[in-house]
Short mmCIF file of C-alpha atoms in Angstrom, two decimals:
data_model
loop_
_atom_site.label_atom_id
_atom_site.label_comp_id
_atom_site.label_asym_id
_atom_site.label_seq_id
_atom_site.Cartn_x
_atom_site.Cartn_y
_atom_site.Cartn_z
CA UNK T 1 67.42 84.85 27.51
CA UNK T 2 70.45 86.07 29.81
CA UNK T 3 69.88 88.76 32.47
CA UNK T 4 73.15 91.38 33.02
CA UNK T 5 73.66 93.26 35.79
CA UNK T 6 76.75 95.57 34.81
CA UNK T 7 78.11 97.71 37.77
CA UNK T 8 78.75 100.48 37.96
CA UNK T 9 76.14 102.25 35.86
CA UNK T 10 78.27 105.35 35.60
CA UNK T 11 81.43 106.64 37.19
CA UNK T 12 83.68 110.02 36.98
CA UNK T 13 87.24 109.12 37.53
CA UNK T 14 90.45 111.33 37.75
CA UNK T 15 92.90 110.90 35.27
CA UNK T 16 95.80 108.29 35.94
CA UNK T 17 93.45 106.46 38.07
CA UNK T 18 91.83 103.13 37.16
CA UNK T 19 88.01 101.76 37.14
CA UNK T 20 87.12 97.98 37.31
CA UNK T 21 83.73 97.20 36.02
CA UNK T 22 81.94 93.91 36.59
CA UNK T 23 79.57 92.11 34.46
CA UNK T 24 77.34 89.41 36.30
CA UNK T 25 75.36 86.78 33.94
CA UNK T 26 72.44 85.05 35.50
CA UNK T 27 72.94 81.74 33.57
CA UNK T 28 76.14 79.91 32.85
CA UNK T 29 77.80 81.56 29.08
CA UNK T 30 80.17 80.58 27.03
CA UNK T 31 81.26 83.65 25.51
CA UNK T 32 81.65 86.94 27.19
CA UNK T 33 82.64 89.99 25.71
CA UNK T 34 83.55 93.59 26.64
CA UNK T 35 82.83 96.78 24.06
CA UNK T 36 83.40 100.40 24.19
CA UNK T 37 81.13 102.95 22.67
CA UNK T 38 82.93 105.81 22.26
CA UNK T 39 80.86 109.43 22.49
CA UNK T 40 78.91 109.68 19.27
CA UNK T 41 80.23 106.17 17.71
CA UNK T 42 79.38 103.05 17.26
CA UNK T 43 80.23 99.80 19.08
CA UNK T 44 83.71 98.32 19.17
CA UNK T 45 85.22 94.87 20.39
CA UNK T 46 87.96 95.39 23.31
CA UNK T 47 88.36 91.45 23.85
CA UNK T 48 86.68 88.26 24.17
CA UNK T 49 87.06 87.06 27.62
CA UNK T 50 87.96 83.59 27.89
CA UNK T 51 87.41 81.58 31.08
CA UNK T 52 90.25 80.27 32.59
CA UNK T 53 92.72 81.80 30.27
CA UNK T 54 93.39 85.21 29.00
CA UNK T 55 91.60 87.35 27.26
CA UNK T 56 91.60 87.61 23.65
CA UNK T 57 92.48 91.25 22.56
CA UNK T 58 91.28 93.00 19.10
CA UNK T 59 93.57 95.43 17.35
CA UNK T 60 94.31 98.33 19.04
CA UNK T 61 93.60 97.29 22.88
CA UNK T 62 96.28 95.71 24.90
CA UNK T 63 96.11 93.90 28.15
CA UNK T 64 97.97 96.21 30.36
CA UNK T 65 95.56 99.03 29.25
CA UNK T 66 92.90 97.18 29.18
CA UNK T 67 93.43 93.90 32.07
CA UNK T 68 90.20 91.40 31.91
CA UNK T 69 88.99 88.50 34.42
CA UNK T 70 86.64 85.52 33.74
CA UNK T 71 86.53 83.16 36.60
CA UNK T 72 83.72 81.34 35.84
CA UNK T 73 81.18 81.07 33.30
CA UNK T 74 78.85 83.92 34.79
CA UNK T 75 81.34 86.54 35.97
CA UNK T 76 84.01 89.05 34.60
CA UNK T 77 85.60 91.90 35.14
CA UNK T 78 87.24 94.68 33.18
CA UNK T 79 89.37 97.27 34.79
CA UNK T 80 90.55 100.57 32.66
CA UNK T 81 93.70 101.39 33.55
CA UNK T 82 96.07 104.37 33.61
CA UNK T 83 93.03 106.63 32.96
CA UNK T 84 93.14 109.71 30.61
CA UNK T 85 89.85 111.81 29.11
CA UNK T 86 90.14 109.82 25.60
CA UNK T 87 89.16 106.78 27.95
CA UNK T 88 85.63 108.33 28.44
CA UNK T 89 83.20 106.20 26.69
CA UNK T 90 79.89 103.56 27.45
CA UNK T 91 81.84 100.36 28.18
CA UNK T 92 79.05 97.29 27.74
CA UNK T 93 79.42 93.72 28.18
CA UNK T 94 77.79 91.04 26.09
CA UNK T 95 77.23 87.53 26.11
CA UNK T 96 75.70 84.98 23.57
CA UNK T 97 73.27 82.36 25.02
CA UNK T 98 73.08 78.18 23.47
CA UNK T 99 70.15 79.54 21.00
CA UNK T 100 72.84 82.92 19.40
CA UNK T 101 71.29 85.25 20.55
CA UNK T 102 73.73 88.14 22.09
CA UNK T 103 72.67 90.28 25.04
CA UNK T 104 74.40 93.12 26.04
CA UNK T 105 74.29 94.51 30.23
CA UNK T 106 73.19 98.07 30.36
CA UNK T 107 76.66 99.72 29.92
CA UNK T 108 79.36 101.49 32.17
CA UNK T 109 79.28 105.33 31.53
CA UNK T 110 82.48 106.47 31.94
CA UNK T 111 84.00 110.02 32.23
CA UNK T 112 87.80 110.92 32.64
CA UNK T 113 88.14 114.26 34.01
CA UNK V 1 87.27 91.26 6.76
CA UNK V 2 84.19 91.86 7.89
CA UNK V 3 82.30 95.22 7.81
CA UNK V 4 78.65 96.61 7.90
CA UNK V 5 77.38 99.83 6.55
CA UNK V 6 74.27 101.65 7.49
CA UNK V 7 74.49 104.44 4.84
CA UNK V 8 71.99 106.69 6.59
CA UNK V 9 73.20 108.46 9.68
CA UNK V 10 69.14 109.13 10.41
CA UNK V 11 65.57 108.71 9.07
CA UNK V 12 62.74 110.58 9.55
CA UNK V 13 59.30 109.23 9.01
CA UNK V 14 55.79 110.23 10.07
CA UNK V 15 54.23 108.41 12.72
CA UNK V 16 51.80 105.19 11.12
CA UNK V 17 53.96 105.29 7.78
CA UNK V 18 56.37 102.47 6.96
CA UNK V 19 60.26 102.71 8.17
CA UNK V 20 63.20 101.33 6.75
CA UNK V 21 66.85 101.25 8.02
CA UNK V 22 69.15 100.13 5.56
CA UNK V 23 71.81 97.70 6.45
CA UNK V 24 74.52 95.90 4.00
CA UNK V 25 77.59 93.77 4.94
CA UNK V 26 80.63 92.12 3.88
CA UNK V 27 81.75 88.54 5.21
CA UNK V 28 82.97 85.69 3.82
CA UNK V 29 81.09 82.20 4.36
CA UNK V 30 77.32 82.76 5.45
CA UNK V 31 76.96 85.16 8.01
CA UNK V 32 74.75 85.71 11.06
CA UNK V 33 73.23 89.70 11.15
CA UNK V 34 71.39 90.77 13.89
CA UNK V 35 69.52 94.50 15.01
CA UNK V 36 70.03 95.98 18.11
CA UNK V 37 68.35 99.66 19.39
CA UNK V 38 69.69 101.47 21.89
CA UNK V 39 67.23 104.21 23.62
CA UNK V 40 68.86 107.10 25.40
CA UNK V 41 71.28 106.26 28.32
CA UNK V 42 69.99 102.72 28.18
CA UNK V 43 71.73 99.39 26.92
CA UNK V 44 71.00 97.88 23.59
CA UNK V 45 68.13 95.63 22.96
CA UNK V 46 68.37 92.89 20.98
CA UNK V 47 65.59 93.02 18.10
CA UNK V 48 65.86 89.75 15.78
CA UNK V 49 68.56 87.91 13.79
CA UNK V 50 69.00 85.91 11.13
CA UNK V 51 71.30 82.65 11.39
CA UNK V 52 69.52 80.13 8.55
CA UNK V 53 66.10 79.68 6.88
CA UNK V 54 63.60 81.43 6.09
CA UNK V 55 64.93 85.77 4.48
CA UNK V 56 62.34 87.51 6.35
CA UNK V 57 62.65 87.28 10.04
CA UNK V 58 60.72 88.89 12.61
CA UNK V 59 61.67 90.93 15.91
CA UNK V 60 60.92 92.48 19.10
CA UNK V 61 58.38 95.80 18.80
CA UNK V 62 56.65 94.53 15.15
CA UNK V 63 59.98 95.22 13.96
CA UNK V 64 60.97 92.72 10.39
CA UNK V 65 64.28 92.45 8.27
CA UNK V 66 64.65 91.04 5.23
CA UNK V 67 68.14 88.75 4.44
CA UNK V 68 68.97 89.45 1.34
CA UNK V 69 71.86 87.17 -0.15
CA UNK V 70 72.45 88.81 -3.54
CA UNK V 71 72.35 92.27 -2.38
CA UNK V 72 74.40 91.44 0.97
CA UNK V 73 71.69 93.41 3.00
CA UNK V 74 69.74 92.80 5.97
CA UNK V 75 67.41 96.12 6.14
CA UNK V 76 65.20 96.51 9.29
CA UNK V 77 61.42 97.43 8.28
CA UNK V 78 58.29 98.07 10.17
CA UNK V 79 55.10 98.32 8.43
CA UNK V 80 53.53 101.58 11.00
CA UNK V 81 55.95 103.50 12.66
CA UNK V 82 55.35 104.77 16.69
CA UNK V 83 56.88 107.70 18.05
CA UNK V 84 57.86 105.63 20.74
CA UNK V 85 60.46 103.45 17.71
CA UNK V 86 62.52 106.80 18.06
CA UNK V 87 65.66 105.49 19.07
CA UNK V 88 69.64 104.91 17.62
CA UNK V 89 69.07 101.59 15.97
CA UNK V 90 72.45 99.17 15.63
CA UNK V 91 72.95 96.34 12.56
CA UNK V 92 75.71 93.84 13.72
CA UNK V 93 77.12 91.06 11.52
CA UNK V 94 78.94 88.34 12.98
CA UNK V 95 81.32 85.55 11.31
CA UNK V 96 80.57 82.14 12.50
CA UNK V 97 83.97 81.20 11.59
CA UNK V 98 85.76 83.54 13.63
CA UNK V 99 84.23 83.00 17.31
CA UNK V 100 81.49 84.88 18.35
CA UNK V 101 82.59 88.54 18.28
CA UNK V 102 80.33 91.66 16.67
CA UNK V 103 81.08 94.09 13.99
CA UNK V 104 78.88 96.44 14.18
CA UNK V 105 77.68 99.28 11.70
CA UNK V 106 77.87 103.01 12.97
CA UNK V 107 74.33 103.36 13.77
CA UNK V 108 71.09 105.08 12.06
CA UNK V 109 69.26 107.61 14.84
CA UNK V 110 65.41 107.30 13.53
CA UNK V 111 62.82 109.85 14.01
CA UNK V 112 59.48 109.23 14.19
CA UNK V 113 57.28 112.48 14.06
CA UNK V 114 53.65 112.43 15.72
#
């Protein structure tokens, strides 16, 4: 198994500001992932994050919005920039562990007032 | 390209009486399908997968789903329902063959009534 620590838990930001949220693995991963959960939704992909290079972006999220670190294999950051109220949402990291299973860290709750 | 459905935004069921949440997908190649819940304010939990072998795989929480090839579902069952299973539960597929990124369905919120 893989033990997240996401940080923070929860934030209220002002709009135009930015938030970088960190996701801490206890074991070296290969793949790392950051979602959003939108109020009320279900999950979506924002980007694979790729160590050593950058991130890998799904449709609809771009890198200036949306900037992502991986320095190692148990550490990355993403940081929501430019903030406006649409932003607010339950951002969660994930990784997958040698035996495929994926664990997600307890989430980022996010408001943008 | 890949999708999952959950056509039931919730189910209700009595506590002790069987639950099912009904999950079907669309992938090319074989996929990997996996359950997730997610409690209140809290992360999601991973409950079981299914990558190869045998259809019926069990979880976390006495929790079982069934791989179904012809039908392209994977529904999560449990034989006696808790109050405490009350929860938003998540089915996720995931394409081998295109890294290791989730699709997820929208979610079913079950209800489990003492």
């Amino acid at each position: 198994s893989a033990v997240i620590s996401q940080k923070p838990s929860r934030d209220i930001c002002q709009r135009g500001t930015s938030l970088t949220i960190q996701c801490q693995v206890d074991s070296q991963v290969t793949m790392m992932f950051w979602y959003r959960q939108q109020p009320g939704q279900s999950l979506t992909l924002i980007a694979t994050a790729n160590q050593g290079s950058e991130a890998t972006y799904e449709s609809g999220f771009v890198i200036d919005k949306f900037p992502i670190s991986r320095p190692n294999l148990t550490f990355s950051t993403l940081t929501v920039s430019n903030m406006s109220p649409e932003d607010s949402s339950i951002y969660l990291c994930s990784v997958i562990t040698p035996g495929e299973k994926l664990f997600f860290g307890s989430g980022t709750q996010l408001s943008v007032l | 390209a890949q999708s999952v459905a959950q056509p039931e935004d919730q189910v209700n069921v009595a506590e002790g009486n069987p639950l099912t949440v009904k999950c079907t997908y669309s992938v090319s190649g074989n996929p990997y399908l996996f359950w997730y819940v997610q409690y209140p304010n809290r992360g999601l939990q991973f409950l079981l997968k299914y990558i190869t072998g045998d259809n019926l795989v069990k979880g976390s929480y006495g929790f079982e789903a069934e791989f179904n090839k012809s039908q392209t579902s994977f529904h999560l069952k449990k034989p006696s329902a808790l109050v405490s299973d009350s929860a938003l539960y998540f089915c996720a597929v995931r394409d081998p063959n295109q890294g290791g990124k989730l699709i997820f369905g929208q979610g079913t919120e079950l209800s489990v009534k003492p």
